[in-house]
Amino acid sequence: MYARRKHAYFAMMGVCIALFVLAWGVVRLWSVPAAVIMCVVAMVIPPFAAIVANRHGPDDRWWDDPSGDEKSDEWWDELDGKKRPRRR
């Protein structure tokens, strides 16, 4: 899952850079308003790329990480129905 998110992020950022380069390297020669519109579209892409890269999928078990507070971890494990060996 992580590799898929990483590839999607880099693809979106590549499209963003390509839009900027094409807008001011090629499109501005024919139409400055079209180049500006392309830049506005490119400006909107990075926040969505960050959201895609940082979202958690159903296979990501980030909430299972122990917090460090043994009493709290034991309480959450009891709620989740997990049996942990007791430490002494």
PDB file of C-alpha atoms in Angstrom:
ATOM      1  CA  MET A   1       0.000   0.000   0.000  1.00  0.00           C
ATOM      2  CA  TYR A   2       2.814   2.404   0.825  1.00  0.00           C
ATOM      3  CA  ALA A   3       4.429   1.973  -2.611  1.00  0.00           C
ATOM      4  CA  ARG A   4       1.136   2.669  -4.384  1.00  0.00           C
ATOM      5  CA  ARG A   5       0.646   5.889  -2.411  1.00  0.00           C
ATOM      6  CA  LYS A   6       4.235   6.919  -3.094  1.00  0.00           C
ATOM      7  CA  HIS A   7       3.849   6.318  -6.822  1.00  0.00           C
ATOM      8  CA  ALA A   8       0.584   8.262  -6.906  1.00  0.00           C
ATOM      9  CA  TYR A   9       2.234  11.159  -5.053  1.00  0.00           C
ATOM     10  CA  PHE A  10       5.185  11.330  -7.447  1.00  0.00           C
ATOM     11  CA  ALA A  11       2.886  11.041 -10.477  1.00  0.00           C
ATOM     12  CA  MET A  12       0.752  13.935  -9.234  1.00  0.00           C
ATOM     13  CA  MET A  13       3.801  16.061  -8.490  1.00  0.00           C
ATOM     14  CA  GLY A  14       5.265  15.201 -11.901  1.00  0.00           C
ATOM     15  CA  VAL A  15       2.057  16.397 -13.552  1.00  0.00           C
ATOM     16  CA  CYS A  16       2.281  19.577 -11.487  1.00  0.00           C
ATOM     17  CA  ILE A  17       5.834  20.321 -12.617  1.00  0.00           C
ATOM     18  CA  ALA A  18       4.995  19.434 -16.213  1.00  0.00           C
ATOM     19  CA  LEU A  19       2.063  21.853 -16.177  1.00  0.00           C
ATOM     20  CA  PHE A  20       4.275  24.695 -14.919  1.00  0.00           C
ATOM     21  CA  VAL A  21       7.027  23.998 -17.435  1.00  0.00           C
ATOM     22  CA  LEU A  22       4.645  23.622 -20.362  1.00  0.00           C
ATOM     23  CA  ALA A  23       2.628  26.668 -19.348  1.00  0.00           C
ATOM     24  CA  TRP A  24       5.545  29.089 -19.329  1.00  0.00           C
ATOM     25  CA  GLY A  25       7.791  27.337 -21.831  1.00  0.00           C
ATOM     26  CA  VAL A  26       5.299  26.594 -24.605  1.00  0.00           C
ATOM     27  CA  VAL A  27       1.694  27.644 -24.029  1.00  0.00           C
ATOM     28  CA  ARG A  28       2.450  31.285 -23.160  1.00  0.00           C
ATOM     29  CA  LEU A  29       3.675  31.806 -26.713  1.00  0.00           C
ATOM     30  CA  TRP A  30       0.112  31.292 -27.958  1.00  0.00           C
ATOM     31  CA  SER A  31      -2.060  32.260 -24.990  1.00  0.00           C
ATOM     32  CA  VAL A  32      -1.045  33.861 -21.709  1.00  0.00           C
ATOM     33  CA  PRO A  33      -4.491  33.312 -20.119  1.00  0.00           C
ATOM     34  CA  ALA A  34      -4.250  29.585 -20.915  1.00  0.00           C
ATOM     35  CA  ALA A  35      -0.784  29.490 -19.303  1.00  0.00           C
ATOM     36  CA  VAL A  36      -2.148  31.201 -16.190  1.00  0.00           C
ATOM     37  CA  ILE A  37      -5.025  28.705 -16.005  1.00  0.00           C
ATOM     38  CA  MET A  38      -2.550  25.832 -16.311  1.00  0.00           C
ATOM     39  CA  CYS A  39      -0.554  27.299 -13.410  1.00  0.00           C
ATOM     40  CA  VAL A  40      -3.679  27.638 -11.278  1.00  0.00           C
ATOM     41  CA  VAL A  41      -4.474  23.970 -11.932  1.00  0.00           C
ATOM     42  CA  ALA A  42      -0.871  23.057 -11.069  1.00  0.00           C
ATOM     43  CA  MET A  43      -1.146  25.095  -7.869  1.00  0.00           C
ATOM     44  CA  VAL A  44      -4.100  22.987  -6.678  1.00  0.00           C
ATOM     45  CA  ILE A  45      -2.388  19.617  -7.203  1.00  0.00           C
ATOM     46  CA  PRO A  46       0.202  19.606  -4.318  1.00  0.00           C
ATOM     47  CA  PRO A  47      -2.318  19.660  -1.438  1.00  0.00           C
ATOM     48  CA  PHE A  48      -4.172  16.718  -2.981  1.00  0.00           C
ATOM     49  CA  ALA A  49      -0.865  14.905  -3.529  1.00  0.00           C
ATOM     50  CA  ALA A  50      -0.022  15.365   0.161  1.00  0.00           C
ATOM     51  CA  ILE A  51      -3.441  14.017   1.169  1.00  0.00           C
ATOM     52  CA  VAL A  52      -2.969  10.973  -1.068  1.00  0.00           C
ATOM     53  CA  ALA A  53       0.527  10.320   0.283  1.00  0.00           C
ATOM     54  CA  ASN A  54      -0.485  10.614   3.945  1.00  0.00           C
ATOM     55  CA  ARG A  55      -3.795   8.796   4.059  1.00  0.00           C
ATOM     56  CA  HIS A  56      -3.978   5.481   5.860  1.00  0.00           C
ATOM     57  CA  GLY A  57      -5.363   2.449   4.117  1.00  0.00           C
ATOM     58  CA  PRO A  58      -7.360  -0.377   5.649  1.00  0.00           C
ATOM     59  CA  ASP A  59      -4.218  -2.542   5.856  1.00  0.00           C
ATOM     60  CA  ASP A  60      -2.233   0.080   7.766  1.00  0.00           C
ATOM     61  CA  ARG A  61      -2.320  -0.759  11.456  1.00  0.00           C
ATOM     62  CA  TRP A  62      -1.041   2.591  12.760  1.00  0.00           C
ATOM     63  CA  TRP A  63      -3.533   2.600  15.646  1.00  0.00           C
ATOM     64  CA  ASP A  64      -2.073  -0.620  17.067  1.00  0.00           C
ATOM     65  CA  ASP A  65       1.233   0.984  17.943  1.00  0.00           C
ATOM     66  CA  PRO A  66       1.785   0.997  21.695  1.00  0.00           C
ATOM     67  CA  SER A  67       1.561   4.448  23.243  1.00  0.00           C
ATOM     68  CA  GLY A  68       4.179   3.784  25.906  1.00  0.00           C
ATOM     69  CA  ASP A  69       1.690   4.011  28.775  1.00  0.00           C
ATOM     70  CA  GLU A  70       1.356   0.412  29.897  1.00  0.00           C
ATOM     71  CA  LYS A  71      -1.946   0.897  31.726  1.00  0.00           C
ATOM     72  CA  SER A  72      -3.505   2.682  28.736  1.00  0.00           C
ATOM     73  CA  ASP A  73      -2.226   0.050  26.286  1.00  0.00           C
ATOM     74  CA  GLU A  74      -3.626  -2.714  28.476  1.00  0.00           C
ATOM     75  CA  TRP A  75      -7.011  -0.957  28.641  1.00  0.00           C
ATOM     76  CA  TRP A  76      -7.188  -0.502  24.846  1.00  0.00           C
ATOM     77  CA  ASP A  77      -6.149  -4.116  24.258  1.00  0.00           C
ATOM     78  CA  GLU A  78      -8.936  -5.235  26.575  1.00  0.00           C
ATOM     79  CA  LEU A  79     -11.440  -3.137  24.599  1.00  0.00           C
ATOM     80  CA  ASP A  80     -10.159  -4.568  21.312  1.00  0.00           C
ATOM     81  CA  GLY A  81     -10.422  -8.116  22.651  1.00  0.00           C
ATOM     82  CA  LYS A  82      -6.698  -8.805  22.522  1.00  0.00           C
ATOM     83  CA  LYS A  83      -4.934 -10.889  25.093  1.00  0.00           C
ATOM     84  CA  ARG A  84      -1.476  -9.679  25.994  1.00  0.00           C
ATOM     85  CA  PRO A  85       0.868 -11.485  28.307  1.00  0.00           C
ATOM     86  CA  ARG A  86       1.103  -9.623  31.590  1.00  0.00           C
ATOM     87  CA  ARG A  87       4.459  -8.121  32.456  1.00  0.00           C
ATOM     88  CA  ARG A  88       5.781  -8.407  35.951  1.00  0.00           C
TER      89      ARG A  88
END
